[in-house]
């Protein structure tokens, strides 16, 4: 029995060691040149609101999750600059992995945007960093396991106080997403009517918890 227990422990340890070695580790040096320049915050900057204007990029929505406080968390894949290094139109090298985009007060079309649609916006890019918290929540590890290495922030129409063009959402979401959206809309309107809210917009803060779990 003891021999089997030791063998089991060794196998588990070997599995953890293999997973640790194989775990991807992408840092600022692994980013394309355009992203490395855009993701370097100035000295003394302490909050995303103080960051530079950023860079105009385009990416395909992979996930769109409504959050409390009229916020959305959007995962973008195949994120590329709209302009190349010379300022000309064209697609540059894509970011490795996914981009985690946190958007505050998204307009209805962006709040309801789904997988397959293409989002273009001017965003401040940052490499995801986390605190070293052994045995507890660690942001960088969490997102790395999901294949995301960079993050960005947006709000309202994305014009960043008139300093940039508003966001653009193009293409059509997947059929499954459109079906799910229609179902959520119907449920929200029924529940809102029964609760006395009357007509509500969609996506709606009134039923954010429902729409987030559907």
Coordinates of N, CA and C in Angstrom, one line a residue:
X1 N 0.8 -1.2 0.0 CA 0.0 0.0 0.0 C 0.9 1.3 0.0
X2 N 1.9 1.2 0.8 CA 2.8 2.4 0.9 C 3.5 2.7 -0.4
X3 N 3.9 1.6 -1.1 CA 4.6 1.8 -2.4 C 3.6 2.5 -3.4
X4 N 2.4 2.1 -3.4 CA 1.4 2.6 -4.3 C 1.1 4.1 -4.0
X5 N 1.1 4.4 -2.7 CA 0.9 5.8 -2.3 C 2.0 6.7 -2.7
X6 N 3.3 6.2 -2.5 CA 4.4 7.0 -3.0 C 4.4 7.2 -4.5
X7 N 4.1 6.1 -5.2 CA 4.0 6.2 -6.7 C 3.0 7.3 -7.1
X8 N 1.8 7.2 -6.4 CA 0.7 8.2 -6.7 C 1.2 9.6 -6.5
X9 N 1.9 9.8 -5.3 CA 2.4 11.2 -5.0 C 3.4 11.6 -6.1
X10 N 4.3 10.8 -6.5 CA 5.3 11.1 -7.5 C 4.6 11.5 -8.8
X11 N 3.6 10.7 -9.2 CA 2.9 11.0 -10.4 C 2.2 12.4 -10.4
X12 N 1.6 12.7 -9.2 CA 0.9 14.0 -9.1 C 1.9 15.1 -9.2
X13 N 3.1 14.9 -8.5 CA 4.1 15.9 -8.5 C 4.7 16.1 -9.9
X14 N 4.8 15.0 -10.6 CA 5.3 15.1 -12.0 C 4.3 15.8 -12.9
X15 N 3.0 15.6 -12.7 CA 2.0 16.3 -13.4 C 2.0 17.8 -13.2
X16 N 2.2 18.2 -11.9 CA 2.3 19.6 -11.6 C 3.5 20.2 -12.3
X17 N 4.6 19.5 -12.2 CA 5.9 20.1 -12.8 C 5.7 20.2 -14.3
X18 N 5.1 19.2 -14.9 CA 4.9 19.3 -16.4 C 4.0 20.5 -16.8
X19 N 2.9 20.7 -16.0 CA 2.0 21.8 -16.3 C 2.7 23.1 -16.1
X20 N 3.6 23.2 -15.0 CA 4.3 24.5 -14.8 C 5.2 24.8 -15.9
X21 N 5.9 23.8 -16.4 CA 6.9 24.1 -17.5 C 6.2 24.4 -18.8
X22 N 5.0 23.8 -19.0 CA 4.3 24.0 -20.3 C 3.4 25.2 -20.2
X23 N 3.2 25.8 -19.1 CA 2.3 27.0 -19.0 C 2.9 28.1 -19.7
X24 N 2.2 28.8 -20.6 CA 2.7 29.9 -21.4 C 3.0 31.1 -20.5
X25 N 4.1 31.8 -20.8 CA 4.4 33.0 -20.1 C 4.8 34.0 -21.1
X26 N 3.9 35.0 -21.4 CA 4.1 36.0 -22.4 C 4.2 37.3 -21.7
X27 N 5.3 38.0 -21.9 CA 5.5 39.3 -21.3 C 5.6 40.4 -22.3
X28 N 5.9 41.6 -21.9 CA 5.9 42.7 -22.8 C 6.9 42.5 -23.9
X29 N 8.0 41.8 -23.6 CA 9.0 41.6 -24.7 C 8.5 40.7 -25.8
X30 N 7.4 39.9 -25.5 CA 6.9 39.0 -26.5 C 5.8 39.7 -27.4
X31 N 5.5 40.9 -27.1 CA 4.4 41.6 -27.8 C 5.0 42.2 -29.1
X32 N 4.2 42.3 -30.1 CA 4.6 43.0 -31.3 C 5.1 44.4 -31.0
X33 N 5.9 45.0 -31.8 CA 6.5 46.3 -31.5 C 5.5 47.4 -31.3
X34 N 4.4 47.4 -32.1 CA 3.4 48.4 -31.9 C 2.7 48.3 -30.5
X35 N 2.5 47.0 -30.1 CA 1.8 46.8 -28.8 C 2.8 47.2 -27.6
X36 N 4.1 46.8 -27.8 CA 5.0 47.1 -26.8 C 5.1 48.6 -26.5
X37 N 5.1 49.4 -27.6 CA 5.1 50.9 -27.4 C 3.8 51.4 -26.8
X38 N 2.7 50.8 -27.2 CA 1.4 51.3 -26.7 C 1.1 50.9 -25.3
X39 N 1.8 49.8 -24.8 CA 1.5 49.3 -23.5 C 2.5 49.7 -22.4
X40 N 3.4 50.7 -22.8 CA 4.4 51.2 -21.8 C 3.8 52.5 -21.2
X41 N 3.3 52.4 -19.9 CA 2.7 53.5 -19.2 C 3.8 54.6 -18.9
X42 N 3.5 55.8 -18.9 CA 4.4 56.9 -18.5 C 4.8 56.7 -17.0
X43 N 5.9 57.4 -16.7 CA 6.4 57.3 -15.3 C 5.4 58.0 -14.4
X44 N 5.1 57.4 -13.2 CA 4.2 58.1 -12.3 C 2.8 57.8 -12.4
X45 N 2.4 57.1 -13.5 CA 1.0 56.8 -13.7 C 0.5 55.8 -12.8
X46 N -0.7 56.0 -12.1 CA -1.2 55.1 -11.1 C -2.5 54.5 -11.4
X47 N -3.3 55.1 -12.4 CA -4.6 54.6 -12.7 C -4.9 54.6 -14.2
X48 N -5.7 53.7 -14.7 CA -6.0 53.6 -16.1 C -6.6 55.0 -16.7
X49 N -7.2 55.7 -15.8 CA -7.8 57.0 -16.3 C -6.7 58.0 -16.7
X50 N -5.5 57.8 -16.2 CA -4.4 58.7 -16.5 C -3.6 58.3 -17.7
X51 N -3.8 57.1 -18.2 CA -3.0 56.5 -19.2 C -3.1 57.4 -20.5
X52 N -2.2 57.2 -21.4 CA -2.2 57.9 -22.7 C -3.4 57.4 -23.5
X53 N -3.6 58.1 -24.6 CA -4.7 57.9 -25.5 C -4.8 56.5 -26.0
X54 N -3.7 55.9 -26.2 CA -3.7 54.5 -26.7 C -3.5 54.3 -28.2
X55 N -4.0 53.2 -28.7 CA -3.8 52.9 -30.1 C -5.1 52.4 -30.6
X56 N -5.4 52.7 -31.9 CA -6.6 52.2 -32.5 C -6.4 50.8 -33.0
X57 N -7.2 49.9 -32.5 CA -7.1 48.5 -32.8 C -8.4 47.9 -33.3
X58 N -8.4 46.7 -33.9 CA -9.6 46.0 -34.3 C -9.4 44.6 -33.8
X59 N -10.5 44.0 -33.2 CA -10.5 42.6 -32.8 C -11.8 42.0 -32.9
X60 N -11.8 40.7 -32.9 CA -13.0 39.9 -33.0 C -13.5 39.5 -31.6
X61 N -14.8 39.8 -31.3 CA -15.3 39.5 -30.0 C -15.4 37.9 -29.8
X62 N -14.8 37.5 -28.8 CA -14.9 36.1 -28.4 C -15.9 35.8 -27.3
X63 N -16.0 36.7 -26.3 CA -17.0 36.7 -25.2 C -17.4 38.1 -24.9
X64 N -18.6 38.2 -24.4 CA -19.1 39.5 -23.9 C -19.9 39.2 -22.6
X65 N -19.4 39.7 -21.5 CA -20.1 39.4 -20.2 C -20.6 40.6 -19.6
X66 N -21.9 40.8 -19.3 CA -22.4 42.0 -18.6 C -22.0 41.9 -17.1
X67 N -21.6 43.0 -16.5 CA -21.2 43.1 -15.1 C -22.0 44.1 -14.4
X68 N -22.0 44.1 -13.1 CA -22.7 45.0 -12.3 C -22.2 46.5 -12.5
X69 N -23.1 47.4 -12.3 CA -22.7 48.8 -12.5 C -22.7 49.3 -13.9
X70 N -23.4 48.6 -14.8 CA -23.5 48.9 -16.2 C -22.1 48.9 -16.8
X71 N -21.4 47.8 -16.6 CA -20.1 47.5 -17.2 C -20.2 46.2 -18.0
X72 N -19.3 46.1 -18.9 CA -19.1 44.9 -19.7 C -17.7 44.5 -19.8
X73 N -17.5 43.2 -19.8 CA -16.1 42.6 -20.0 C -16.1 41.9 -21.3
X74 N -15.3 42.3 -22.2 CA -15.3 41.8 -23.6 C -13.9 41.2 -23.8
X75 N -13.9 39.9 -24.3 CA -12.6 39.3 -24.7 C -12.5 39.4 -26.2
X76 N -11.4 39.9 -26.7 CA -11.2 40.1 -28.1 C -10.0 39.2 -28.6
X77 N -10.2 38.6 -29.7 CA -9.2 37.8 -30.3 C -8.7 38.5 -31.6
X78 N -7.6 38.1 -32.1 CA -7.0 38.6 -33.3 C -7.0 40.1 -33.3
X79 N -6.4 40.7 -32.3 CA -6.4 42.1 -32.1 C -5.2 42.7 -32.9
X80 N -5.5 43.6 -33.8 CA -4.5 44.2 -34.7 C -4.6 45.7 -34.8
X81 N -3.5 46.4 -35.0 CA -3.6 47.8 -35.2 C -4.3 48.2 -36.5
X82 N -5.1 49.2 -36.5 CA -5.8 49.7 -37.7 C -4.8 50.4 -38.6
X83 N -3.8 51.0 -38.1 CA -2.7 51.7 -38.8 C -1.4 51.0 -38.6
X84 N -0.5 50.9 -39.6 CA 0.8 50.3 -39.4 C 1.7 51.4 -38.8
X85 N 3.0 51.0 -38.6 CA 3.9 51.9 -37.9 C 4.1 53.2 -38.7
X86 N 3.9 53.2 -40.0 CA 4.0 54.4 -40.9 C 2.8 55.2 -40.9
X87 N 1.7 54.8 -40.2 CA 0.5 55.6 -40.2 C -0.4 55.2 -41.4
X88 N -0.1 54.1 -42.1 CA -0.9 53.7 -43.3 C -1.9 52.7 -42.9
X89 N -3.0 52.7 -43.6 CA -4.0 51.6 -43.3 C -3.4 50.3 -43.6
X90 N -3.7 49.3 -42.7 CA -3.2 48.0 -42.9 C -3.2 47.2 -41.6
X91 N -3.2 45.9 -41.7 CA -3.2 45.0 -40.5 C -1.8 44.7 -40.1
X92 N -1.4 45.0 -38.9 CA -0.1 44.6 -38.4 C -0.2 43.3 -37.7
X93 N 0.9 42.9 -37.1 CA 1.0 41.6 -36.4 C 0.0 41.6 -35.2
X94 N -0.7 40.5 -35.0 CA -1.7 40.4 -34.0 C -1.1 40.3 -32.6
X95 N -1.9 40.7 -31.6 CA -1.5 40.5 -30.2 C -1.5 39.0 -29.9
X96 N -0.5 38.5 -29.1 CA -0.6 37.1 -28.7 C -1.8 36.9 -27.8
X97 N -2.5 35.8 -28.0 CA -3.6 35.5 -27.0 C -4.8 36.5 -27.2
X98 N -5.5 36.7 -26.1 CA -6.7 37.5 -26.0 C -6.5 38.8 -25.3
X99 N -7.3 39.8 -25.6 CA -7.3 41.1 -25.0 C -8.5 41.2 -24.1
X100 N -8.3 41.5 -22.8 CA -9.5 41.7 -21.9 C -9.8 43.1 -21.9
X101 N -11.0 43.4 -22.4 CA -11.5 44.8 -22.5 C -12.6 45.1 -21.5
X102 N -12.4 46.0 -20.6 CA -13.4 46.4 -19.6 C -14.0 47.7 -20.1
X103 N -15.3 47.7 -20.3 CA -16.0 48.9 -20.9 C -17.1 49.3 -20.0
X104 N -17.1 50.6 -19.6 CA -18.0 51.2 -18.7 C -19.1 51.9 -19.5
X105 N -20.3 51.8 -19.1 CA -21.5 52.4 -19.8 C -21.5 52.1 -21.3
X106 N -21.4 50.8 -21.7 CA -21.5 50.5 -23.1 C -22.8 50.9 -23.7
X107 N -22.9 51.5 -24.9 CA -24.2 51.7 -25.6 C -24.8 50.3 -25.9
X108 N -26.1 50.3 -26.1 CA -26.8 49.0 -26.3 C -26.2 48.0 -27.3
X109 N -25.8 48.6 -28.4 CA -25.3 47.7 -29.5 C -24.0 47.0 -29.0
X110 N -23.1 47.8 -28.3 CA -21.9 47.2 -27.8 C -22.2 46.3 -26.6
X111 N -23.1 46.6 -25.7 CA -23.4 45.8 -24.6 C -24.0 44.5 -25.1
X112 N -24.7 44.5 -26.2 CA -25.2 43.2 -26.8 C -24.4 42.6 -27.9
X113 N -23.2 43.2 -28.1 CA -22.3 42.6 -29.1 C -21.9 41.2 -28.8
X114 N -21.8 40.3 -29.9 CA -21.5 38.9 -29.6 C -20.4 38.4 -30.4
X115 N -20.0 37.1 -30.1 CA -18.9 36.4 -30.8 C -19.1 36.5 -32.4
X116 N -18.0 36.8 -33.0 CA -18.0 36.9 -34.5 C -18.0 38.4 -35.0
X117 N -18.5 39.3 -34.1 CA -18.5 40.7 -34.5 C -17.1 41.3 -34.4
X118 N -16.8 42.3 -35.2 CA -15.5 43.0 -35.1 C -15.6 44.3 -34.5
X119 N -14.8 44.6 -33.4 CA -14.9 45.8 -32.7 C -13.6 46.6 -33.0
X120 N -13.8 47.9 -33.4 CA -12.7 48.8 -33.6 C -12.8 49.9 -32.7
X121 N -11.7 50.2 -31.9 CA -11.8 51.3 -30.9 C -10.3 51.7 -30.6
X122 N -10.2 52.9 -30.0 CA -8.9 53.4 -29.6 C -8.8 53.1 -28.1
X123 N -7.8 52.3 -27.8 CA -7.7 51.7 -26.4 C -6.3 51.9 -25.9
X124 N -6.1 52.1 -24.6 CA -4.8 52.1 -23.9 C -4.5 50.6 -23.6
X125 N -3.5 50.0 -24.2 CA -3.2 48.6 -23.9 C -2.2 48.5 -22.8
X126 N -2.4 47.5 -21.9 CA -1.5 47.2 -20.8 C -1.3 45.7 -20.7
X127 N -0.1 45.3 -20.4 CA 0.2 43.9 -20.1 C -0.4 43.6 -18.8
X128 N -1.1 42.4 -18.6 CA -1.8 42.1 -17.4 C -0.7 41.7 -16.3
X129 N -0.8 42.4 -15.2 CA 0.1 42.1 -14.1 C -0.8 41.8 -12.9
X130 N -0.2 41.1 -12.0 CA -1.0 40.8 -10.8 C 0.0 40.8 -9.6
X131 N -0.6 40.7 -8.4 CA 0.2 40.6 -7.2 C 0.6 39.2 -7.0
X132 N 1.7 39.0 -6.3 CA 2.1 37.6 -5.9 C 1.4 37.2 -4.6
X133 N 0.4 36.4 -4.8 CA -0.4 35.9 -3.7 C -0.4 34.4 -3.7
X134 N 0.6 33.7 -3.2 CA 0.6 32.3 -3.2 C -0.6 31.7 -2.5
X135 N -1.3 30.8 -3.2 CA -2.5 30.2 -2.6 C -3.8 31.0 -2.6
X136 N -3.7 32.2 -3.1 CA -4.9 33.0 -3.2 C -5.1 33.5 -4.6
X137 N -6.1 34.4 -4.8 CA -6.4 35.0 -6.1 C -5.2 35.7 -6.7
X138 N -4.9 35.4 -8.0 CA -3.8 36.0 -8.7 C -4.2 36.3 -10.1
X139 N -4.4 37.6 -10.4 CA -5.0 38.1 -11.6 C -4.2 37.6 -12.9
X140 N -2.9 37.7 -12.8 CA -2.1 37.4 -14.0 C -2.3 35.9 -14.3
X141 N -2.2 35.1 -13.3 CA -2.3 33.6 -13.5 C -3.7 33.2 -14.0
X142 N -4.7 33.9 -13.5 CA -6.1 33.6 -13.9 C -6.3 33.9 -15.4
X143 N -5.9 35.0 -15.8 CA -6.1 35.3 -17.2 C -5.1 34.6 -18.2
X144 N -3.9 34.3 -17.6 CA -3.0 33.5 -18.5 C -3.5 32.2 -18.8
X145 N -4.2 31.6 -17.8 CA -4.8 30.2 -18.0 C -5.9 30.3 -19.0
X146 N -6.5 31.5 -19.2 CA -7.5 31.6 -20.2 C -7.0 32.1 -21.6
X147 N -5.7 32.3 -21.6 CA -5.1 32.7 -22.9 C -5.1 34.2 -23.1
X148 N -5.2 35.0 -22.0 CA -5.3 36.5 -22.2 C -4.0 37.1 -21.5
X149 N -3.3 38.0 -22.2 CA -2.1 38.5 -21.6 C -2.1 40.1 -21.6
X150 N -3.1 40.7 -22.2 CA -3.2 42.1 -22.3 C -4.6 42.6 -21.9
X151 N -4.7 43.8 -21.4 CA -6.0 44.3 -21.1 C -6.1 45.8 -21.6
X152 N -7.4 46.3 -21.6 CA -7.6 47.7 -22.0 C -8.9 48.1 -21.4
X153 N -9.2 49.4 -21.5 CA -10.3 50.0 -20.9 C -11.0 51.0 -21.9
X154 N -12.3 51.0 -21.9 CA -13.1 51.9 -22.7 C -14.4 52.4 -21.9
X155 N -15.0 53.4 -22.4 CA -16.3 53.8 -21.8 C -17.1 54.6 -22.7
X156 N -18.4 54.6 -22.5 CA -19.4 55.4 -23.3 C -19.2 55.1 -24.8
X157 N -19.0 56.1 -25.6 CA -18.9 55.8 -27.1 C -17.5 55.6 -27.5
X158 N -16.6 55.5 -26.6 CA -15.2 55.2 -26.9 C -14.4 56.3 -27.5
X159 N -14.9 57.6 -27.5 CA -14.2 58.7 -28.1 C -13.2 59.3 -27.2
X160 N -13.2 58.8 -25.9 CA -12.2 59.3 -25.0 C -12.1 60.8 -24.9
X161 N -13.3 61.4 -24.6 CA -13.4 62.8 -24.4 C -13.3 63.6 -25.7
X162 N -13.6 63.0 -26.8 CA -13.5 63.7 -28.1 C -12.1 63.6 -28.7
X163 N -11.2 62.9 -28.1 CA -9.8 62.8 -28.6 C -9.6 61.7 -29.7
X164 N -10.7 60.8 -29.8 CA -10.6 59.7 -30.7 C -11.9 59.5 -31.4
X165 N -11.9 58.7 -32.5 CA -13.1 58.3 -33.2 C -13.9 57.4 -32.3
X166 N -15.2 57.5 -32.3 CA -16.1 56.5 -31.5 C -15.8 55.1 -32.0
X167 N -16.1 54.1 -31.1 CA -16.0 52.7 -31.5 C -16.8 52.4 -32.7
X168 N -16.4 51.3 -33.4 CA -17.2 50.8 -34.5 C -17.4 49.3 -34.3
X169 N -18.7 48.8 -34.5 CA -19.0 47.4 -34.3 C -19.5 47.0 -35.7
X170 N -18.8 46.0 -36.3 CA -19.2 45.5 -37.6 C -19.4 44.0 -37.6
X171 N -20.1 43.6 -38.7 CA -20.4 42.1 -38.8 C -21.6 41.7 -38.0
X172 N -21.8 40.4 -38.0 CA -23.0 39.8 -37.4 C -22.6 38.8 -36.4
X173 N -23.2 38.8 -35.2 CA -22.9 37.8 -34.2 C -23.3 36.4 -34.6
X174 N -22.8 35.4 -34.0 CA -23.1 34.0 -34.3 C -24.6 33.8 -34.1
X175 N -25.1 32.7 -34.8 CA -26.5 32.4 -34.7 C -26.9 32.0 -33.3
X176 N -26.0 31.3 -32.6 CA -26.3 30.9 -31.2 C -26.4 32.2 -30.3
X177 N -25.6 33.1 -30.5 CA -25.6 34.3 -29.7 C -26.9 35.1 -30.0
X178 N -27.3 35.2 -31.2 CA -28.5 35.9 -31.6 C -29.7 35.3 -30.9
X179 N -29.7 33.9 -31.0 CA -30.8 33.2 -30.3 C -30.9 33.4 -28.8
X180 N -29.7 33.4 -28.2 CA -29.6 33.6 -26.7 C -30.1 35.0 -26.4
X181 N -29.6 36.0 -27.2 CA -30.0 37.4 -27.0 C -31.5 37.6 -27.0
X182 N -32.1 37.0 -28.1 CA -33.6 37.1 -28.2 C -34.3 36.5 -27.1
X183 N -33.8 35.3 -26.6 CA -34.4 34.6 -25.5 C -34.3 35.5 -24.2
X184 N -33.1 36.0 -23.9 CA -32.9 36.9 -22.8 C -33.8 38.1 -22.8
X185 N -33.9 38.7 -24.0 CA -34.8 39.9 -24.2 C -36.2 39.6 -23.8
X186 N -36.7 38.4 -24.3 CA -38.1 38.0 -24.0 C -38.3 37.8 -22.5
X187 N -37.4 37.1 -21.9 CA -37.5 36.8 -20.4 C -37.5 38.1 -19.6
X188 N -36.6 39.1 -20.0 CA -36.4 40.3 -19.3 C -37.7 41.1 -19.4
X189 N -38.3 41.2 -20.6 CA -39.5 42.0 -20.8 C -40.7 41.4 -20.0
X190 N -40.8 40.1 -19.9 CA -41.8 39.4 -19.2 C -41.7 39.7 -17.7
X191 N -40.4 39.5 -17.2 CA -40.2 39.7 -15.7 C -40.4 41.2 -15.4
X192 N -39.9 42.1 -16.3 CA -40.1 43.5 -16.0 C -41.5 43.9 -15.9
X193 N -42.3 43.4 -16.8 CA -43.7 43.7 -16.9 C -44.4 43.2 -15.6
X194 N -44.1 42.0 -15.2 CA -44.7 41.4 -14.0 C -44.2 42.2 -12.7
X195 N -43.1 42.8 -12.7 CA -42.5 43.4 -11.5 C -42.9 44.9 -11.5
X196 N -43.6 45.4 -12.5 CA -44.1 46.8 -12.5 C -43.1 47.7 -13.1
X197 N -42.0 47.3 -13.8 CA -41.0 48.2 -14.4 C -41.6 48.7 -15.7
X198 N -42.5 48.0 -16.3 CA -43.0 48.5 -17.6 C -42.0 48.1 -18.7
X199 N -41.9 49.0 -19.8 CA -41.0 48.7 -20.9 C -39.6 49.0 -20.4
X200 N -38.6 48.2 -20.7 CA -37.2 48.4 -20.4 C -36.4 48.3 -21.6
X201 N -35.2 48.9 -21.6 CA -34.3 48.8 -22.7 C -33.5 47.5 -22.6
X202 N -32.8 47.1 -23.6 CA -32.1 45.8 -23.5 C -30.7 46.0 -24.3
X203 N -29.6 45.6 -23.6 CA -29.5 45.1 -22.3 C -29.9 46.1 -21.2
X204 N -30.5 45.6 -20.1 CA -31.0 46.5 -19.1 C -30.4 46.3 -17.7
X205 N -30.0 47.4 -17.0 CA -29.4 47.3 -15.7 C -30.4 46.6 -14.7
X206 N -31.8 46.8 -15.0 CA -32.8 46.2 -14.2 C -32.6 44.7 -14.1
X207 N -32.2 44.1 -15.2 CA -32.2 42.6 -15.2 C -30.7 42.2 -15.5
X208 N -29.8 42.9 -15.1 CA -28.4 42.6 -15.4 C -28.0 41.2 -14.9
X209 N -28.5 40.9 -13.7 CA -28.2 39.6 -13.1 C -28.8 38.5 -13.9
X210 N -30.0 38.7 -14.5 CA -30.6 37.6 -15.3 C -29.8 37.5 -16.6
X211 N -29.5 38.6 -17.2 CA -28.9 38.6 -18.5 C -27.5 38.0 -18.4
X212 N -26.8 38.2 -17.3 CA -25.5 37.7 -17.1 C -25.4 36.2 -16.9
X213 N -26.5 35.6 -16.4 CA -26.5 34.2 -16.1 C -27.2 33.3 -17.1
X214 N -27.8 34.0 -18.1 CA -28.6 33.2 -19.1 C -27.7 32.4 -20.0

